[in-house]
Amino acid sequence: DAKTTQPNSMESNEEEPVHLPCNHSTISGTDYIHWYRQLPSQGPEYVIHGLTSNVNNRMASLAIAEDRKSSTLILHRATLRDAAVYYCILRDWGGSQGNLIFGKGTKLSVKP
Amino acid sequence: SAVISQKPSRDICQRGTSLTIQCQVDSQVTMMFWYRQQPGQSLTLIATANQGSEATYESGFVIDKFPISRPNLTFSTLTVSNMSPEDSSIYLCSAALAGGPETQYFGPGTRLLVL
């Protein structure tokens, strides 16, 4: 699977939008972009995924660059509960076994 | 969706002993995985648990140290054998419902401390 690069940490204020960047310059045509997050003392949980078009769900939005070499996870209004490590992961469904390969992620801190 | 439970949630063990961790999914799943998360680190895949056959291990992990069973589509076990303090980690079970760009679900983890 192709590699992703994320900032080690970011800070946000409560109720403000948060933009979490991810670079994946070696992405292939069959790589989906997935985001997971891990709250303190919990297992990771799915946030969102996309292939080419921007995606929205109840948790977040995913903005994908036109060349797909970068993407941004957008939390529209950060809450204290959003403090977590956010992982950007590429998954090639062309022939992989489906497991996720985790990088170091971005630790998001939310200030009240 | 799938809800995953793990037993035990935590344990303190003596070196040289073995611990078996159970993973139960509330629905039938295609794929099950075991991950390890060492203190302050990201997750590392140990193996894919295959139903009715031997697990597929990642580089650096071997069956003698981490034997895995998967007798059916909802249950798997991971044994950490002949433990040493270096095995102190969080062990997480994960499952995916189908092959494709599906979400992957994680259990809460088993926190293991080896003295």
PDB file of C-alpha atoms in Angstrom:
ATOM      1  CA  ASP A   1       0.000   0.000   0.000  1.00  0.00           C
ATOM      2  CA  ALA A   2       1.156   3.546  -0.768  1.00  0.00           C
ATOM      3  CA  LYS A   3       2.452   5.697   2.074  1.00  0.00           C
ATOM      4  CA  THR A   4       0.752   8.706   3.638  1.00  0.00           C
ATOM      5  CA  THR A   5       2.255  11.713   5.439  1.00  0.00           C
ATOM      6  CA  GLN A   6       0.432  13.550   8.205  1.00  0.00           C
ATOM      7  CA  PRO A   7       1.466  16.200  10.747  1.00  0.00           C
ATOM      8  CA  ASN A   8       2.283  14.692  14.119  1.00  0.00           C
ATOM      9  CA  SER A   9      -0.110  16.952  16.012  1.00  0.00           C
ATOM     10  CA  MET A  10      -2.638  19.748  15.624  1.00  0.00           C
ATOM     11  CA  GLU A  11      -4.607  21.956  17.975  1.00  0.00           C
ATOM     12  CA  SER A  12      -8.059  23.342  17.608  1.00  0.00           C
ATOM     13  CA  ASN A  13     -10.530  25.368  19.618  1.00  0.00           C
ATOM     14  CA  GLU A  14     -13.882  23.917  20.500  1.00  0.00           C
ATOM     15  CA  GLU A  15     -16.686  24.691  18.036  1.00  0.00           C
ATOM     16  CA  GLU A  16     -14.243  25.783  15.326  1.00  0.00           C
ATOM     17  CA  PRO A  17     -13.624  23.889  12.076  1.00  0.00           C
ATOM     18  CA  VAL A  18     -10.596  21.634  11.830  1.00  0.00           C
ATOM     19  CA  HIS A  19      -8.770  20.721   8.636  1.00  0.00           C
ATOM     20  CA  LEU A  20      -6.530  17.660   8.937  1.00  0.00           C
ATOM     21  CA  PRO A  21      -4.202  17.274   5.944  1.00  0.00           C
ATOM     22  CA  CYS A  22      -2.800  14.114   4.425  1.00  0.00           C
ATOM     23  CA  ASN A  23      -0.293  13.774   1.605  1.00  0.00           C
ATOM     24  CA  HIS A  24      -0.209  10.639  -0.526  1.00  0.00           C
ATOM     25  CA  SER A  25       1.823  11.506  -3.593  1.00  0.00           C
ATOM     26  CA  THR A  26       2.345   7.856  -4.641  1.00  0.00           C
ATOM     27  CA  ILE A  27      -1.347   6.950  -4.591  1.00  0.00           C
ATOM     28  CA  SER A  28      -2.433   4.508  -7.277  1.00  0.00           C
ATOM     29  CA  GLY A  29      -5.631   4.515  -9.280  1.00  0.00           C
ATOM     30  CA  THR A  30      -7.194   1.732  -7.210  1.00  0.00           C
ATOM     31  CA  ASP A  31      -6.345   3.202  -3.787  1.00  0.00           C
ATOM     32  CA  TYR A  32      -9.241   4.343  -1.651  1.00  0.00           C
ATOM     33  CA  ILE A  33      -8.513   7.044   0.947  1.00  0.00           C
ATOM     34  CA  HIS A  34      -9.743   6.049   4.393  1.00  0.00           C
ATOM     35  CA  TRP A  35      -9.765   7.995   7.642  1.00  0.00           C
ATOM     36  CA  TYR A  36     -10.010   6.380  11.044  1.00  0.00           C
ATOM     37  CA  ARG A  37      -9.652   7.888  14.469  1.00  0.00           C
ATOM     38  CA  GLN A  38      -8.684   6.470  17.833  1.00  0.00           C
ATOM     39  CA  LEU A  39     -10.122   8.059  20.917  1.00  0.00           C
ATOM     40  CA  PRO A  40      -8.131   7.660  24.149  1.00  0.00           C
ATOM     41  CA  SER A  41      -8.237   4.109  25.505  1.00  0.00           C
ATOM     42  CA  GLN A  42     -10.420   2.838  22.635  1.00  0.00           C
ATOM     43  CA  GLY A  43      -9.972   0.906  19.423  1.00  0.00           C
ATOM     44  CA  PRO A  44      -9.919   2.844  16.150  1.00  0.00           C
ATOM     45  CA  GLU A  45     -13.220   3.790  14.560  1.00  0.00           C
ATOM     46  CA  TYR A  46     -14.109   4.485  10.963  1.00  0.00           C
ATOM     47  CA  VAL A  47     -14.627   8.139  10.022  1.00  0.00           C
ATOM     48  CA  ILE A  48     -14.962   8.380   6.240  1.00  0.00           C
ATOM     49  CA  HIS A  49     -13.548   7.138   2.958  1.00  0.00           C
ATOM     50  CA  GLY A  50     -13.490   8.206  -0.687  1.00  0.00           C
ATOM     51  CA  LEU A  51     -11.940   7.517  -4.068  1.00  0.00           C
ATOM     52  CA  THR A  52     -12.076  10.656  -6.231  1.00  0.00           C
ATOM     53  CA  SER A  53     -15.024  12.838  -5.275  1.00  0.00           C
ATOM     54  CA  ASN A  54     -15.484  14.773  -2.042  1.00  0.00           C
ATOM     55  CA  VAL A  55     -17.536  12.896   0.524  1.00  0.00           C
ATOM     56  CA  ASN A  56     -19.725  13.989   3.414  1.00  0.00           C
ATOM     57  CA  ASN A  57     -21.207  12.039   6.301  1.00  0.00           C
ATOM     58  CA  ARG A  58     -22.533  12.811   9.744  1.00  0.00           C
ATOM     59  CA  MET A  59     -19.072  12.799  11.270  1.00  0.00           C
ATOM     60  CA  ALA A  60     -16.948  14.707   8.769  1.00  0.00           C
ATOM     61  CA  SER A  61     -16.198  15.722   5.202  1.00  0.00           C
ATOM     62  CA  LEU A  62     -13.392  14.457   3.013  1.00  0.00           C
ATOM     63  CA  ALA A  63     -11.942  16.789   0.408  1.00  0.00           C
ATOM     64  CA  ILE A  64      -9.789  15.042  -2.211  1.00  0.00           C
ATOM     65  CA  ALA A  65      -7.433  16.989  -4.457  1.00  0.00           C
ATOM     66  CA  GLU A  66      -8.056  16.755  -8.174  1.00  0.00           C
ATOM     67  CA  ASP A  67      -4.769  14.866  -8.697  1.00  0.00           C
ATOM     68  CA  ARG A  68      -5.564  12.683  -5.619  1.00  0.00           C
ATOM     69  CA  LYS A  69      -2.115  13.288  -4.197  1.00  0.00           C
ATOM     70  CA  SER A  70      -3.517  14.864  -1.071  1.00  0.00           C
ATOM     71  CA  SER A  71      -6.708  14.963   0.926  1.00  0.00           C
ATOM     72  CA  THR A  72      -8.155  16.844   3.888  1.00  0.00           C
ATOM     73  CA  LEU A  73     -10.441  15.612   6.613  1.00  0.00           C
ATOM     74  CA  ILE A  74     -12.754  18.371   7.751  1.00  0.00           C
ATOM     75  CA  LEU A  75     -14.468  18.437  11.125  1.00  0.00           C
ATOM     76  CA  HIS A  76     -16.974  21.226  10.800  1.00  0.00           C
ATOM     77  CA  ARG A  77     -17.295  22.053  14.504  1.00  0.00           C
ATOM     78  CA  ALA A  78     -14.753  20.446  16.774  1.00  0.00           C
ATOM     79  CA  THR A  79     -15.940  19.210  20.141  1.00  0.00           C
ATOM     80  CA  LEU A  80     -13.905  18.000  23.098  1.00  0.00           C
ATOM     81  CA  ARG A  81     -14.942  14.474  22.152  1.00  0.00           C
ATOM     82  CA  ASP A  82     -13.121  14.855  18.811  1.00  0.00           C
ATOM     83  CA  ALA A  83      -9.740  14.845  20.579  1.00  0.00           C
ATOM     84  CA  ALA A  84      -8.122  11.732  19.139  1.00  0.00           C
ATOM     85  CA  VAL A  85      -5.417  10.405  16.838  1.00  0.00           C
ATOM     86  CA  TYR A  86      -6.582  10.613  13.223  1.00  0.00           C
ATOM     87  CA  TYR A  87      -5.164   8.159  10.712  1.00  0.00           C
ATOM     88  CA  CYS A  88      -5.181   8.645   6.948  1.00  0.00           C
ATOM     89  CA  ILE A  89      -4.840   5.247   5.252  1.00  0.00           C
ATOM     90  CA  LEU A  90      -4.731   4.127   1.645  1.00  0.00           C
ATOM     91  CA  ARG A  91      -6.317   0.768   0.793  1.00  0.00           C
ATOM     92  CA  ASP A  92      -5.855  -0.925  -2.540  1.00  0.00           C
ATOM     93  CA  TRP A  93      -8.860  -3.105  -3.181  1.00  0.00           C
ATOM     94  CA  GLY A  94      -7.459  -4.407  -6.419  1.00  0.00           C
ATOM     95  CA  GLY A  95      -6.033  -7.467  -4.794  1.00  0.00           C
ATOM     96  CA  SER A  96      -5.266  -6.848  -1.162  1.00  0.00           C
ATOM     97  CA  GLN A  97      -6.545  -8.861   1.734  1.00  0.00           C
ATOM     98  CA  GLY A  98      -8.274  -5.799   3.104  1.00  0.00           C
ATOM     99  CA  ASN A  99      -6.237  -5.146   6.206  1.00  0.00           C
ATOM    100  CA  LEU A 100      -5.434  -1.587   7.231  1.00  0.00           C
ATOM    101  CA  ILE A 101      -1.834  -0.384   7.441  1.00  0.00           C
ATOM    102  CA  PHE A 102      -1.606   2.344  10.074  1.00  0.00           C
ATOM    103  CA  GLY A 103       0.910   5.188  10.027  1.00  0.00           C
ATOM    104  CA  LYS A 104       1.614   7.447  12.975  1.00  0.00           C
ATOM    105  CA  GLY A 105      -1.436   9.658  12.461  1.00  0.00           C
ATOM    106  CA  THR A 106      -2.181  13.187  13.678  1.00  0.00           C
ATOM    107  CA  LYS A 107      -2.950  13.754  17.330  1.00  0.00           C
ATOM    108  CA  LEU A 108      -5.697  16.356  17.528  1.00  0.00           C
ATOM    109  CA  SER A 109      -6.098  18.361  20.717  1.00  0.00           C
ATOM    110  CA  VAL A 110      -9.261  20.407  21.230  1.00  0.00           C
ATOM    111  CA  LYS A 111      -9.208  23.322  23.637  1.00  0.00           C
ATOM    112  CA  PRO A 112     -12.376  24.497  25.386  1.00  0.00           C
TER     113      PRO A 112
ATOM    114  CA  SER B   1     -22.177  -2.681  11.072  1.00  0.00           C
ATOM    115  CA  ALA B   2     -20.451  -4.977  13.538  1.00  0.00           C
ATOM    116  CA  VAL B   3     -19.847  -4.785  17.267  1.00  0.00           C
ATOM    117  CA  ILE B   4     -16.719  -6.508  18.542  1.00  0.00           C
ATOM    118  CA  SER B   5     -16.052  -7.588  22.094  1.00  0.00           C
ATOM    119  CA  GLN B   6     -12.801  -8.864  23.561  1.00  0.00           C
ATOM    120  CA  LYS B   7     -11.984 -10.851  26.648  1.00  0.00           C
ATOM    121  CA  PRO B   8     -10.174 -10.139  28.872  1.00  0.00           C
ATOM    122  CA  SER B   9     -10.156  -6.360  28.745  1.00  0.00           C
ATOM    123  CA  ARG B  10      -6.877  -6.292  30.620  1.00  0.00           C
ATOM    124  CA  ASP B  11      -4.519  -8.655  32.386  1.00  0.00           C
ATOM    125  CA  ILE B  12      -1.263  -8.729  34.289  1.00  0.00           C
ATOM    126  CA  CYS B  13       0.794 -11.831  33.602  1.00  0.00           C
ATOM    127  CA  GLN B  14       4.081 -13.323  34.672  1.00  0.00           C
ATOM    128  CA  ARG B  15       6.860 -13.851  32.175  1.00  0.00           C
ATOM    129  CA  GLY B  16       6.984 -17.298  30.646  1.00  0.00           C
ATOM    130  CA  THR B  17       3.238 -17.815  30.801  1.00  0.00           C
ATOM    131  CA  SER B  18       0.688 -17.632  27.970  1.00  0.00           C
ATOM    132  CA  LEU B  19      -2.532 -15.669  27.588  1.00  0.00           C
ATOM    133  CA  THR B  20      -5.394 -16.346  25.195  1.00  0.00           C
ATOM    134  CA  ILE B  21      -7.477 -13.379  24.062  1.00  0.00           C
ATOM    135  CA  GLN B  22     -10.960 -13.977  22.721  1.00  0.00           C
ATOM    136  CA  CYS B  23     -12.692 -11.888  20.059  1.00  0.00           C
ATOM    137  CA  GLN B  24     -16.430 -12.153  19.424  1.00  0.00           C
ATOM    138  CA  VAL B  25     -18.276 -10.352  16.611  1.00  0.00           C
ATOM    139  CA  ASP B  26     -22.036  -9.874  16.747  1.00  0.00           C
ATOM    140  CA  SER B  27     -22.479 -10.741  13.059  1.00  0.00           C
ATOM    141  CA  GLN B  28     -20.816 -12.978  10.496  1.00  0.00           C
ATOM    142  CA  VAL B  29     -17.787 -11.317   8.964  1.00  0.00           C
ATOM    143  CA  THR B  30     -15.596 -12.172   6.055  1.00  0.00           C
ATOM    144  CA  MET B  31     -12.260 -11.124   7.469  1.00  0.00           C
ATOM    145  CA  MET B  32     -10.784 -10.905  10.968  1.00  0.00           C
ATOM    146  CA  PHE B  33      -7.451  -9.408  11.944  1.00  0.00           C
ATOM    147  CA  TRP B  34      -5.268  -9.061  15.024  1.00  0.00           C
ATOM    148  CA  TYR B  35      -3.241  -5.922  15.709  1.00  0.00           C
ATOM    149  CA  ARG B  36      -0.749  -4.921  18.380  1.00  0.00           C
ATOM    150  CA  GLN B  37      -0.333  -1.399  19.701  1.00  0.00           C
ATOM    151  CA  GLN B  38       2.733  -0.857  21.843  1.00  0.00           C
ATOM    152  CA  PRO B  39       2.700   2.023  24.352  1.00  0.00           C
ATOM    153  CA  GLY B  40       2.562   5.390  22.565  1.00  0.00           C
ATOM    154  CA  GLN B  41       2.784   3.766  19.134  1.00  0.00           C
ATOM    155  CA  SER B  42       0.513   3.166  16.176  1.00  0.00           C
ATOM    156  CA  LEU B  43      -1.129  -0.151  15.348  1.00  0.00           C
ATOM    157  CA  THR B  44       0.843  -2.998  13.776  1.00  0.00           C
ATOM    158  CA  LEU B  45      -0.886  -5.872  12.020  1.00  0.00           C
ATOM    159  CA  ILE B  46       0.026  -9.254  13.509  1.00  0.00           C
ATOM    160  CA  ALA B  47      -1.976 -11.562  11.264  1.00  0.00           C
ATOM    161  CA  THR B  48      -5.145 -12.227   9.333  1.00  0.00           C
ATOM    162  CA  ALA B  49      -7.279 -14.919  10.966  1.00  0.00           C
ATOM    163  CA  ASN B  50      -8.574 -17.296   8.301  1.00  0.00           C
ATOM    164  CA  GLN B  51     -11.604 -19.445   8.968  1.00  0.00           C
ATOM    165  CA  GLY B  52     -10.771 -23.125   8.917  1.00  0.00           C
ATOM    166  CA  SER B  53      -7.124 -22.670   7.965  1.00  0.00           C
ATOM    167  CA  GLU B  54      -3.876 -21.327   9.322  1.00  0.00           C
ATOM    168  CA  ALA B  55      -3.602 -17.605   9.914  1.00  0.00           C
ATOM    169  CA  THR B  56      -1.544 -15.426   7.595  1.00  0.00           C
ATOM    170  CA  TYR B  57       1.214 -13.730   9.574  1.00  0.00           C
ATOM    171  CA  GLU B  58       2.948 -10.444   8.840  1.00  0.00           C
ATOM    172  CA  SER B  59       6.699 -10.126   8.767  1.00  0.00           C
ATOM    173  CA  GLY B  60       8.151 -10.328  12.253  1.00  0.00           C
ATOM    174  CA  PHE B  61       5.308 -12.387  13.725  1.00  0.00           C
ATOM    175  CA  VAL B  62       5.310 -16.189  13.908  1.00  0.00           C
ATOM    176  CA  ILE B  63       2.740 -18.832  14.685  1.00  0.00           C
ATOM    177  CA  ASP B  64       4.698 -20.331  17.581  1.00  0.00           C
ATOM    178  CA  LYS B  65       4.621 -17.017  19.428  1.00  0.00           C
ATOM    179  CA  PHE B  66       1.116 -15.867  18.380  1.00  0.00           C
ATOM    180  CA  PRO B  67      -1.051 -18.892  17.580  1.00  0.00           C
ATOM    181  CA  ILE B  68      -4.443 -17.846  16.197  1.00  0.00           C
ATOM    182  CA  SER B  69      -7.652 -19.772  15.796  1.00  0.00           C
ATOM    183  CA  ARG B  70     -10.808 -18.920  13.873  1.00  0.00           C
ATOM    184  CA  PRO B  71     -13.315 -21.752  14.128  1.00  0.00           C
ATOM    185  CA  ASN B  72     -16.241 -19.842  12.589  1.00  0.00           C
ATOM    186  CA  LEU B  73     -17.311 -16.523  11.030  1.00  0.00           C
ATOM    187  CA  THR B  74     -17.844 -14.705  14.326  1.00  0.00           C
ATOM    188  CA  PHE B  75     -15.064 -15.819  16.689  1.00  0.00           C
ATOM    189  CA  SER B  76     -11.277 -15.798  16.882  1.00  0.00           C
ATOM    190  CA  THR B  77      -8.591 -16.206  19.522  1.00  0.00           C
ATOM    191  CA  LEU B  78      -5.035 -14.922  19.774  1.00  0.00           C
ATOM    192  CA  THR B  79      -2.596 -16.520  22.179  1.00  0.00           C
ATOM    193  CA  VAL B  80       0.507 -14.675  23.313  1.00  0.00           C
ATOM    194  CA  SER B  81       2.912 -17.477  24.227  1.00  0.00           C
ATOM    195  CA  ASN B  82       5.913 -17.591  26.533  1.00  0.00           C
ATOM    196  CA  MET B  83       5.443 -13.945  27.378  1.00  0.00           C
ATOM    197  CA  SER B  84       8.176 -11.449  28.164  1.00  0.00           C
ATOM    198  CA  PRO B  85       7.899  -7.809  29.282  1.00  0.00           C
ATOM    199  CA  GLU B  86       8.372  -6.784  25.627  1.00  0.00           C
ATOM    200  CA  ASP B  87       4.936  -8.299  24.902  1.00  0.00           C
ATOM    201  CA  SER B  88       3.270  -5.666  27.075  1.00  0.00           C
ATOM    202  CA  SER B  89       0.917  -3.992  24.625  1.00  0.00           C
ATOM    203  CA  ILE B  90      -2.673  -3.490  23.651  1.00  0.00           C
ATOM    204  CA  TYR B  91      -3.944  -6.283  21.411  1.00  0.00           C
ATOM    205  CA  LEU B  92      -6.859  -5.392  19.138  1.00  0.00           C
ATOM    206  CA  CYS B  93      -9.195  -7.571  17.170  1.00  0.00           C
ATOM    207  CA  SER B  94     -10.670  -6.205  13.957  1.00  0.00           C
ATOM    208  CA  ALA B  95     -13.214  -7.384  11.393  1.00  0.00           C
ATOM    209  CA  ALA B  96     -14.423  -6.424   7.948  1.00  0.00           C
ATOM    210  CA  LEU B  97     -17.808  -7.437   6.558  1.00  0.00           C
ATOM    211  CA  ALA B  98     -16.768  -8.101   2.984  1.00  0.00           C
ATOM    212  CA  GLY B  99     -13.917  -7.784   0.545  1.00  0.00           C
ATOM    213  CA  GLY B 100     -14.116  -4.290  -0.918  1.00  0.00           C
ATOM    214  CA  PRO B 101     -13.854  -0.696   0.290  1.00  0.00           C
ATOM    215  CA  GLU B 102     -15.811  -1.567   3.385  1.00  0.00           C
ATOM    216  CA  THR B 103     -15.228  -0.163   6.807  1.00  0.00           C
ATOM    217  CA  GLN B 104     -13.240  -2.144   9.305  1.00  0.00           C
ATOM    218  CA  TYR B 105     -14.451  -2.469  12.869  1.00  0.00           C
ATOM    219  CA  PHE B 106     -12.263  -2.706  15.949  1.00  0.00           C
ATOM    220  CA  GLY B 107     -12.691  -4.180  19.374  1.00  0.00           C
ATOM    221  CA  PRO B 108     -11.863  -2.169  22.493  1.00  0.00           C
ATOM    222  CA  GLY B 109      -8.532  -3.929  22.904  1.00  0.00           C
ATOM    223  CA  THR B 110      -6.918  -6.107  25.551  1.00  0.00           C
ATOM    224  CA  ARG B 111      -4.343  -4.336  27.685  1.00  0.00           C
ATOM    225  CA  LEU B 112      -1.588  -6.745  28.621  1.00  0.00           C
ATOM    226  CA  LEU B 113       1.153  -6.097  31.149  1.00  0.00           C
ATOM    227  CA  VAL B 114       3.873  -8.700  31.521  1.00  0.00           C
ATOM    228  CA  LEU B 115       5.986  -8.583  34.653  1.00  0.00           C
TER     229      LEU B 115
END
